[in-house]
């Protein structure tokens, strides 16, 4: 396979941000886009140089010239599109949150493994150079033994029942859109927690407008994840150790630098900007995995995605929110 030919399902904001980064990815090209609106698909294809525009997700999935699909639709639609694409042999990069429910994620992961088809959550944060360096520093023991993690990410968005972020049927709420970042960051550093405690507030539509999670571990380590749709939080993450800390300044989910604080020493700032808009690194990862014949990423393995989805669902249920997959998607 000389080059990986990509298609995009869902030509929305995230897809528009990601598409230009294909220019920074060797052995990959954007060749197709699919939407429930042929007009939107055609406009996206013209803007981003894709050769073909499909007026349905089914047509995109059936396109024999597409090797991999980036799913950028609302969360509850990921499940059905992912299953159909996997069964057609298409590799997947699925926008976070991976699905709307933990059970939906389990089903997609099981199908990918059964069929031996590549799938990965599009958690771009894990591939950012500053985050890669943070993992290296932790592994080197630069801050001693890690004891705690904190991360926050919030925006102020006026309540609007017509806005996807406030709509329960579209997977709205702070947790799936924003909370996935601090939870995934904590899971990357500490692994899956043994306990999850959540407090927060709900919007008039019943989705969570804010949430604070305390994740506990049997050995005494802990993580806090704070997210909100009604407060413009800094977007900072810190890993605390017995010998110092590592800070990702705002906004940590696509950082350009980190600061290493060692006990008794001056802070060390490291500038580590991402490639392109920051999506290129995850596209490189998937492309290289496919060319090498791998079915999972070692940096963003499917077990990590399942662990994160479990935490998000536990938190949502404690707040009285029950998400559901969209069974009406035509694929």
CSV table of N, CA and C in Angstrom, one decimal, residues 23-167:
chain,number,residue,atom,x,y,z
A,23,UNK,N,-1.7,17.9,4.7
A,23,UNK,CA,-0.6,18.4,3.9
A,23,UNK,C,0.8,18.1,4.7
A,24,UNK,N,0.7,17.9,6.0
A,24,UNK,CA,1.9,17.6,6.8
A,24,UNK,C,2.1,16.1,7.0
A,25,UNK,N,1.3,15.3,6.4
A,25,UNK,CA,1.4,13.8,6.6
A,25,UNK,C,1.9,13.1,5.4
A,26,UNK,N,3.1,12.5,5.5
A,26,UNK,CA,3.6,11.7,4.3
A,26,UNK,C,2.7,10.5,4.1
A,27,UNK,N,2.6,10.0,2.9
A,27,UNK,CA,1.9,8.8,2.6
A,27,UNK,C,0.4,8.8,3.0
A,28,UNK,N,-0.2,10.0,3.0
A,28,UNK,CA,-1.6,10.1,3.3
A,28,UNK,C,-2.2,11.1,2.4
A,29,UNK,N,-3.4,10.9,2.0
A,29,UNK,CA,-4.1,12.0,1.2
A,29,UNK,C,-5.6,11.9,1.5
A,30,UNK,N,-6.3,13.0,1.5
A,30,UNK,CA,-7.7,13.1,1.7
A,30,UNK,C,-8.4,13.0,0.3
A,31,UNK,N,-9.2,12.0,0.1
A,31,UNK,CA,-9.7,11.7,-1.2
A,31,UNK,C,-11.2,11.8,-1.3
A,32,UNK,N,-11.9,11.8,-0.1
A,32,UNK,CA,-13.4,11.7,-0.1
A,32,UNK,C,-14.0,12.3,1.2
A,33,UNK,N,-15.2,12.7,1.1
A,33,UNK,CA,-16.0,13.1,2.2
A,33,UNK,C,-17.4,12.7,2.1
A,34,UNK,N,-18.0,12.4,3.2
A,34,UNK,CA,-19.4,11.9,3.2
A,34,UNK,C,-20.3,12.7,4.2
A,35,UNK,N,-21.5,13.0,3.8
A,35,UNK,CA,-22.4,13.8,4.6
A,35,UNK,C,-23.8,13.4,4.3
A,36,UNK,N,-24.7,13.6,5.2
A,36,UNK,CA,-26.1,13.4,4.9
A,36,UNK,C,-26.7,14.4,3.9
A,37,UNK,N,-25.9,15.5,3.8
A,37,UNK,CA,-26.2,16.5,2.8
A,37,UNK,C,-25.2,16.5,1.7
A,38,UNK,N,-25.7,16.2,0.4
A,38,UNK,CA,-24.8,16.2,-0.7
A,38,UNK,C,-24.2,17.6,-0.9
A,39,UNK,N,-25.0,18.6,-0.7
A,39,UNK,CA,-24.5,20.0,-0.9
A,39,UNK,C,-23.3,20.3,0.1
A,40,UNK,N,-23.5,19.9,1.3
A,40,UNK,CA,-22.4,20.1,2.3
A,40,UNK,C,-21.2,19.3,1.9
A,41,UNK,N,-21.3,18.1,1.5
A,41,UNK,CA,-20.2,17.3,1.1
A,41,UNK,C,-19.5,17.9,-0.1
A,42,UNK,N,-20.2,18.4,-1.0
A,42,UNK,CA,-19.6,19.0,-2.2
A,42,UNK,C,-18.8,20.2,-1.9
A,43,UNK,N,-19.4,21.1,-1.0
A,43,UNK,CA,-18.7,22.3,-0.6
A,43,UNK,C,-17.4,22.0,0.1
A,44,UNK,N,-17.5,21.0,1.0
A,44,UNK,CA,-16.3,20.6,1.8
A,44,UNK,C,-15.2,20.0,0.8
A,45,UNK,N,-15.6,19.2,-0.1
A,45,UNK,CA,-14.7,18.6,-1.1
A,45,UNK,C,-14.0,19.7,-1.9
A,46,UNK,N,-14.7,20.7,-2.3
A,46,UNK,CA,-14.1,21.8,-3.1
A,46,UNK,C,-13.1,22.6,-2.2
A,47,UNK,N,-13.5,22.9,-1.0
A,47,UNK,CA,-12.7,23.7,-0.1
A,47,UNK,C,-11.4,23.0,0.2
A,48,UNK,N,-11.4,21.6,0.4
A,48,UNK,CA,-10.2,20.9,0.9
A,48,UNK,C,-9.6,20.0,-0.1
A,49,UNK,N,-10.1,20.0,-1.4
A,49,UNK,CA,-9.4,19.3,-2.4
A,49,UNK,C,-9.6,17.8,-2.4
A,50,UNK,N,-10.8,17.4,-1.9
A,50,UNK,CA,-11.1,15.9,-1.9
A,50,UNK,C,-11.7,15.6,-3.3
A,51,UNK,N,-11.3,14.5,-3.9
A,51,UNK,CA,-11.8,14.2,-5.2
A,51,UNK,C,-13.2,13.8,-5.3
A,52,UNK,N,-13.8,13.2,-4.3
A,52,UNK,CA,-15.2,12.8,-4.3
A,52,UNK,C,-16.0,13.2,-3.1
A,53,UNK,N,-17.2,13.6,-3.4
A,53,UNK,CA,-18.2,14.0,-2.3
A,53,UNK,C,-19.4,13.0,-2.4
A,54,UNK,N,-19.7,12.4,-1.2
A,54,UNK,CA,-20.8,11.5,-1.1
A,54,UNK,C,-21.9,12.1,-0.3
A,55,UNK,N,-23.2,11.9,-0.8
A,55,UNK,CA,-24.3,12.4,-0.1
A,55,UNK,C,-24.9,11.5,1.0
A,56,UNK,N,-24.1,10.5,1.4
A,56,UNK,CA,-24.5,9.7,2.5
A,56,UNK,C,-23.2,9.0,3.1
A,57,UNK,N,-23.4,8.6,4.4
A,57,UNK,CA,-22.2,7.9,5.0
A,57,UNK,C,-22.1,6.5,4.4
A,58,UNK,N,-23.2,5.9,4.0
A,58,UNK,CA,-23.1,4.6,3.4
A,58,UNK,C,-22.3,4.7,2.1
A,59,UNK,N,-22.5,5.7,1.3
A,59,UNK,CA,-21.7,5.8,0.0
A,59,UNK,C,-20.2,6.0,0.3
A,60,UNK,N,-19.9,6.8,1.3
A,60,UNK,CA,-18.5,7.0,1.7
A,60,UNK,C,-17.9,5.6,2.1
A,61,UNK,N,-18.6,4.9,2.9
A,61,UNK,CA,-18.1,3.6,3.4
A,61,UNK,C,-17.9,2.6,2.3
A,62,UNK,N,-18.8,2.7,1.3
A,62,UNK,CA,-18.7,1.8,0.1
A,62,UNK,C,-17.7,2.2,-0.9
A,63,UNK,N,-17.1,3.4,-0.8
A,63,UNK,CA,-16.1,3.9,-1.8
A,63,UNK,C,-14.9,3.0,-1.8
A,64,UNK,N,-14.6,2.3,-2.9
A,64,UNK,CA,-13.4,1.4,-2.9
A,64,UNK,C,-12.1,2.1,-2.9
A,65,UNK,N,-12.1,3.4,-3.1
A,65,UNK,CA,-10.9,4.2,-3.1
A,65,UNK,C,-10.5,4.8,-1.8
A,66,UNK,N,-11.3,4.4,-0.7
A,66,UNK,CA,-11.1,4.9,0.6
A,66,UNK,C,-10.5,3.8,1.5
A,67,UNK,N,-9.4,4.0,2.1
A,67,UNK,CA,-8.8,3.0,3.0
A,67,UNK,C,-9.1,3.3,4.5
A,68,UNK,N,-9.2,4.5,4.9
A,68,UNK,CA,-9.4,4.9,6.3
A,68,UNK,C,-10.4,6.0,6.3
A,69,UNK,N,-11.2,6.0,7.4
A,69,UNK,CA,-12.3,7.0,7.6
A,69,UNK,C,-12.1,7.7,8.9
A,70,UNK,N,-12.1,9.0,8.9
A,70,UNK,CA,-12.2,9.8,10.1
A,70,UNK,C,-13.6,10.2,10.4
A,71,UNK,N,-14.1,9.7,11.5
A,71,UNK,CA,-15.5,10.0,11.9
A,71,UNK,C,-15.6,11.2,12.7
A,72,UNK,N,-16.3,12.2,12.2
A,72,UNK,CA,-16.4,13.5,12.9
A,72,UNK,C,-17.8,14.0,13.0
A,73,UNK,N,-18.7,13.1,13.2
A,73,UNK,CA,-20.1,13.4,13.4
A,73,UNK,C,-20.4,13.6,14.9
A,74,UNK,N,-21.6,14.0,15.3
A,74,UNK,CA,-21.9,14.0,16.7
A,74,UNK,C,-21.7,12.7,17.4
A,75,UNK,N,-21.4,12.7,18.7
A,75,UNK,CA,-21.0,11.4,19.4
A,75,UNK,C,-22.0,10.3,19.2
A,76,UNK,N,-23.3,10.4,19.3
A,76,UNK,CA,-24.2,9.3,19.3
A,76,UNK,C,-24.2,8.6,17.9
A,77,UNK,N,-23.7,9.3,16.8
A,77,UNK,CA,-23.6,8.7,15.5
A,77,UNK,C,-22.4,7.8,15.3
A,78,UNK,N,-21.4,8.0,16.1
A,78,UNK,CA,-20.1,7.3,15.9
A,78,UNK,C,-20.3,5.8,15.9
A,79,UNK,N,-21.1,5.3,16.8
A,79,UNK,CA,-21.3,3.8,17.0
A,79,UNK,C,-21.7,3.1,15.7
A,80,UNK,N,-22.8,3.6,15.1
A,80,UNK,CA,-23.3,3.0,13.9
A,80,UNK,C,-22.4,3.1,12.7
A,81,UNK,N,-21.8,4.3,12.5
A,81,UNK,CA,-20.9,4.5,11.4
A,81,UNK,C,-19.7,3.7,11.5
A,82,UNK,N,-19.2,3.6,12.8
A,82,UNK,CA,-17.9,2.8,13.0
A,82,UNK,C,-18.2,1.4,12.7
A,83,UNK,N,-19.3,0.8,13.2
A,83,UNK,CA,-19.5,-0.6,12.9
A,83,UNK,C,-19.7,-0.9,11.4
A,84,UNK,N,-20.4,-0.1,10.7
A,84,UNK,CA,-20.5,-0.3,9.3
A,84,UNK,C,-19.2,-0.1,8.5
A,85,UNK,N,-18.4,0.8,8.9
A,85,UNK,CA,-17.1,1.0,8.3
A,85,UNK,C,-16.2,-0.1,8.6
A,86,UNK,N,-16.1,-0.6,9.8
A,86,UNK,CA,-15.3,-1.8,10.1
A,86,UNK,C,-15.7,-3.0,9.3
A,87,UNK,N,-17.0,-3.2,9.2
A,87,UNK,CA,-17.4,-4.4,8.4
A,87,UNK,C,-17.2,-4.3,6.9
A,88,UNK,N,-16.9,-3.0,6.5
A,88,UNK,CA,-16.5,-2.8,5.1
A,88,UNK,C,-15.0,-2.8,5.0
A,89,UNK,N,-14.3,-3.1,6.1
A,89,UNK,CA,-12.8,-3.2,6.0
A,89,UNK,C,-12.1,-1.8,6.1
A,90,UNK,N,-12.8,-0.8,6.5
A,90,UNK,CA,-12.2,0.5,6.6
A,90,UNK,C,-11.5,0.8,7.9
A,91,UNK,N,-10.3,1.2,7.9
A,91,UNK,CA,-9.6,1.6,9.2
A,91,UNK,C,-10.3,2.9,9.7
A,92,UNK,N,-10.2,3.1,11.0
A,92,UNK,CA,-11.0,4.1,11.7
A,92,UNK,C,-10.1,5.0,12.6
A,93,UNK,N,-10.4,6.3,12.4
A,93,UNK,CA,-10.0,7.3,13.4
A,93,UNK,C,-11.3,8.0,13.9
A,94,UNK,N,-11.7,7.8,15.1
A,94,UNK,CA,-13.0,8.2,15.6
A,94,UNK,C,-12.8,9.4,16.6
A,95,UNK,N,-13.5,10.5,16.2
A,95,UNK,CA,-13.4,11.7,17.0
A,95,UNK,C,-13.8,11.4,18.5
A,96,UNK,N,-13.2,12.0,19.4
A,96,UNK,CA,-13.5,11.8,20.8
A,96,UNK,C,-14.8,12.7,21.1
A,97,UNK,N,-15.6,12.3,22.1
A,97,UNK,CA,-15.5,11.0,22.7
A,97,UNK,C,-15.9,9.9,21.7
A,98,UNK,N,-15.3,8.7,21.9
A,98,UNK,CA,-15.3,7.6,21.0
A,98,UNK,C,-16.7,7.2,20.6
A,99,UNK,N,-17.6,7.1,21.5
A,99,UNK,CA,-19.0,6.9,21.3
A,99,UNK,C,-19.8,7.6,22.4
A,100,UNK,N,-21.1,7.5,22.4
A,100,UNK,CA,-21.9,8.1,23.4
A,100,UNK,C,-22.0,7.3,24.7
A,101,UNK,N,-21.8,6.0,24.6
A,101,UNK,CA,-21.9,5.1,25.8
A,101,UNK,C,-20.7,4.2,25.9
A,102,UNK,N,-20.5,3.7,27.1
A,102,UNK,CA,-19.4,2.7,27.3
A,102,UNK,C,-19.8,1.4,26.5
A,103,UNK,N,-21.0,1.0,26.6
A,103,UNK,CA,-21.4,-0.2,25.9
A,103,UNK,C,-21.2,-0.1,24.4
A,104,UNK,N,-21.5,1.1,23.8
A,104,UNK,CA,-21.3,1.3,22.4
A,104,UNK,C,-19.8,1.2,22.1
A,105,UNK,N,-18.9,1.7,22.9
A,105,UNK,CA,-17.5,1.6,22.7
A,105,UNK,C,-17.0,0.2,22.8
A,106,UNK,N,-17.5,-0.6,23.8
A,106,UNK,CA,-17.2,-2.0,23.9
A,106,UNK,C,-17.5,-2.7,22.6
A,107,UNK,N,-18.7,-2.5,22.0
A,107,UNK,CA,-19.1,-3.2,20.8
A,107,UNK,C,-18.2,-2.8,19.7
A,108,UNK,N,-17.9,-1.6,19.5
A,108,UNK,CA,-17.0,-1.1,18.4
A,108,UNK,C,-15.6,-1.8,18.5
A,109,UNK,N,-15.1,-1.7,19.7
A,109,UNK,CA,-13.7,-2.3,20.0
A,109,UNK,C,-13.7,-3.8,19.7
A,110,UNK,N,-14.8,-4.5,20.2
A,110,UNK,CA,-14.8,-5.9,20.0
A,110,UNK,C,-14.9,-6.3,18.5
A,111,UNK,N,-15.7,-5.5,17.7
A,111,UNK,CA,-15.8,-5.7,16.3
A,111,UNK,C,-14.5,-5.4,15.6
A,112,UNK,N,-13.8,-4.4,15.9
A,112,UNK,CA,-12.5,-4.1,15.3
A,112,UNK,C,-11.5,-5.2,15.6
A,113,UNK,N,-11.5,-5.7,16.8
A,113,UNK,CA,-10.6,-6.8,17.1
A,113,UNK,C,-11.0,-8.1,16.4
A,114,UNK,N,-12.3,-8.4,16.3
A,114,UNK,CA,-12.8,-9.6,15.7
A,114,UNK,C,-12.4,-9.6,14.2
A,115,UNK,N,-12.5,-8.4,13.6
A,115,UNK,CA,-12.2,-8.3,12.1
A,115,UNK,C,-10.8,-8.1,11.8
A,116,UNK,N,-10.0,-7.7,12.8
A,116,UNK,CA,-8.6,-7.3,12.6
A,116,UNK,C,-8.4,-6.1,11.8
A,117,UNK,N,-9.3,-5.1,12.1
A,117,UNK,CA,-9.3,-3.8,11.4
A,117,UNK,C,-8.9,-2.7,12.3
A,118,UNK,N,-8.0,-1.8,11.9
A,118,UNK,CA,-7.5,-0.8,12.8
A,118,UNK,C,-8.6,0.2,13.2
A,119,UNK,N,-8.5,0.6,14.5
A,119,UNK,CA,-9.4,1.6,15.0
A,119,UNK,C,-8.7,2.4,16.1
A,120,UNK,N,-8.9,3.7,16.2
A,120,UNK,CA,-8.3,4.5,17.2
A,120,UNK,C,-9.1,5.7,17.5
A,121,UNK,N,-9.2,6.1,18.8
A,121,UNK,CA,-9.8,7.3,19.2
A,121,UNK,C,-9.0,8.5,18.8
A,122,UNK,N,-9.6,9.6,18.3
A,122,UNK,CA,-8.8,10.8,17.8
A,122,UNK,C,-8.5,11.7,19.0
A,123,UNK,N,-7.7,11.2,20.0
A,123,UNK,CA,-7.3,12.0,21.1
A,123,UNK,C,-6.0,12.6,20.7
A,124,UNK,N,-6.1,13.8,20.0
A,124,UNK,CA,-4.9,14.4,19.4
A,124,UNK,C,-3.9,14.8,20.5
A,125,UNK,N,-4.4,15.1,21.7
A,125,UNK,CA,-3.6,15.5,22.8
A,125,UNK,C,-2.4,14.6,23.1
A,126,UNK,N,-2.6,13.3,23.0
A,126,UNK,CA,-1.6,12.3,23.3
A,126,UNK,C,-0.4,12.3,22.3
A,127,UNK,N,-0.6,12.9,21.2
A,127,UNK,CA,0.4,13.0,20.2
A,127,UNK,C,1.1,14.3,20.1
A,128,UNK,N,0.7,15.3,20.8
A,128,UNK,CA,1.3,16.6,20.8
A,128,UNK,C,2.7,16.5,21.4
A,129,UNK,N,3.7,17.2,20.8
A,129,UNK,CA,5.1,17.0,21.2
A,129,UNK,C,5.3,17.3,22.7
A,130,UNK,N,4.6,18.3,23.2
A,130,UNK,CA,4.7,18.6,24.7
A,130,UNK,C,4.2,17.5,25.6
A,131,UNK,N,3.2,16.8,25.1
A,131,UNK,CA,2.6,15.7,25.9
A,131,UNK,C,3.5,14.5,25.8
A,132,UNK,N,4.1,14.3,24.6
A,132,UNK,CA,5.1,13.2,24.4
A,132,UNK,C,6.2,13.4,25.4
A,133,UNK,N,6.7,14.6,25.4
A,133,UNK,CA,7.9,14.9,26.3
A,133,UNK,C,7.5,14.8,27.8
A,134,UNK,N,6.3,15.1,28.1
A,134,UNK,CA,5.8,14.9,29.5
A,134,UNK,C,5.9,13.4,29.9
A,135,UNK,N,5.4,12.6,29.0
A,135,UNK,CA,5.4,11.1,29.3
A,135,UNK,C,6.9,10.7,29.5
A,136,UNK,N,7.8,11.2,28.6
A,136,UNK,CA,9.2,10.8,28.7
A,136,UNK,C,9.8,11.2,30.1
A,137,UNK,N,9.5,12.4,30.5
A,137,UNK,CA,10.0,13.0,31.8
A,137,UNK,C,9.5,12.1,32.9
A,138,UNK,N,8.2,11.8,32.9
A,138,UNK,CA,7.6,10.9,34.0
A,138,UNK,C,8.3,9.6,34.0
A,139,UNK,N,8.5,9.0,32.8
A,139,UNK,CA,9.2,7.7,32.7
A,139,UNK,C,10.6,7.7,33.2
A,140,UNK,N,11.3,8.9,33.0
A,140,UNK,CA,12.6,9.0,33.4
A,140,UNK,C,12.8,9.3,34.9
A,141,UNK,N,11.7,9.5,35.6
A,141,UNK,CA,11.7,9.8,37.0
A,141,UNK,C,12.1,11.3,37.3
A,142,UNK,N,11.8,12.2,36.4
A,142,UNK,CA,12.2,13.6,36.6
A,142,UNK,C,11.5,14.2,37.8
A,143,UNK,N,10.3,13.8,38.1
A,143,UNK,CA,9.6,14.4,39.3
A,143,UNK,C,9.3,13.3,40.3
A,144,UNK,N,10.1,12.2,40.3
A,144,UNK,CA,9.9,11.2,41.3
A,144,UNK,C,8.7,10.3,41.0
A,145,UNK,N,8.1,9.9,42.0
A,145,UNK,CA,6.9,9.0,41.9
A,145,UNK,C,5.7,9.9,41.7
A,146,UNK,N,4.9,9.6,40.7
A,146,UNK,CA,3.7,10.4,40.5
A,146,UNK,C,2.6,10.1,41.6
A,147,UNK,N,2.0,11.2,42.1
A,147,UNK,CA,1.1,11.0,43.2
A,147,UNK,C,-0.3,11.5,42.9
A,148,UNK,N,-0.4,12.5,41.9
A,148,UNK,CA,-1.6,13.1,41.6
A,148,UNK,C,-1.6,13.8,40.3
A,149,UNK,N,-2.8,14.0,39.7
A,149,UNK,CA,-2.9,14.7,38.4
A,149,UNK,C,-4.1,15.6,38.5
A,150,UNK,N,-4.0,16.8,38.0
A,150,UNK,CA,-5.1,17.8,37.9
A,150,UNK,C,-5.2,18.3,36.5
A,151,UNK,N,-6.4,18.4,36.0
A,151,UNK,CA,-6.6,19.0,34.7
A,151,UNK,C,-8.0,19.7,34.6
A,152,UNK,N,-8.1,20.8,34.0
A,152,UNK,CA,-9.4,21.5,33.8
A,152,UNK,C,-9.6,22.0,32.4
A,153,UNK,N,-10.8,22.0,31.9
A,153,UNK,CA,-11.1,22.5,30.6
A,153,UNK,C,-12.6,22.9,30.6
A,154,UNK,N,-12.8,24.3,30.4
A,154,UNK,CA,-14.1,24.8,30.4
A,154,UNK,C,-14.3,25.9,29.4
A,155,UNK,N,-15.5,26.1,28.9
A,155,UNK,CA,-15.8,27.3,28.1
A,155,UNK,C,-17.1,27.9,28.6
A,156,UNK,N,-17.4,29.1,28.2
A,156,UNK,CA,-18.7,29.7,28.5
A,156,UNK,C,-19.5,29.7,27.3
A,157,UNK,N,-20.6,29.0,27.3
A,157,UNK,CA,-21.5,28.9,26.1
A,157,UNK,C,-22.9,29.2,26.6
A,158,UNK,N,-23.5,30.3,26.0
A,158,UNK,CA,-24.9,30.6,26.4
A,158,UNK,C,-25.8,29.5,26.1
A,159,UNK,N,-26.8,29.3,27.0
A,159,UNK,CA,-27.7,28.1,26.8
A,159,UNK,C,-28.6,28.4,25.6
A,160,UNK,N,-28.6,27.4,24.7
A,160,UNK,CA,-29.4,27.5,23.5
A,160,UNK,C,-29.9,26.1,23.2
A,161,UNK,N,-31.2,25.8,23.3
A,161,UNK,CA,-31.7,24.5,23.0
A,161,UNK,C,-31.4,24.0,21.6
A,162,UNK,N,-31.2,24.9,20.7
A,162,UNK,CA,-30.9,24.4,19.3
A,162,UNK,C,-29.4,24.1,19.1
A,163,UNK,N,-28.5,24.4,20.1
A,163,UNK,CA,-27.1,24.2,20.0
A,163,UNK,C,-26.8,22.7,20.3
A,164,UNK,N,-26.0,22.0,19.5
A,164,UNK,CA,-25.7,20.6,19.8
A,164,UNK,C,-25.1,20.4,21.2
A,165,UNK,N,-24.4,21.3,21.7
A,165,UNK,CA,-23.8,21.1,23.0
A,165,UNK,C,-24.8,21.0,24.2
A,166,UNK,N,-26.0,21.5,23.9
A,166,UNK,CA,-27.1,21.4,24.9
A,166,UNK,C,-28.1,20.4,24.6
A,167,UNK,N,-28.0,19.7,23.5
A,167,UNK,CA,-29.0,18.7,23.0
A,167,UNK,C,-28.7,17.3,23.5
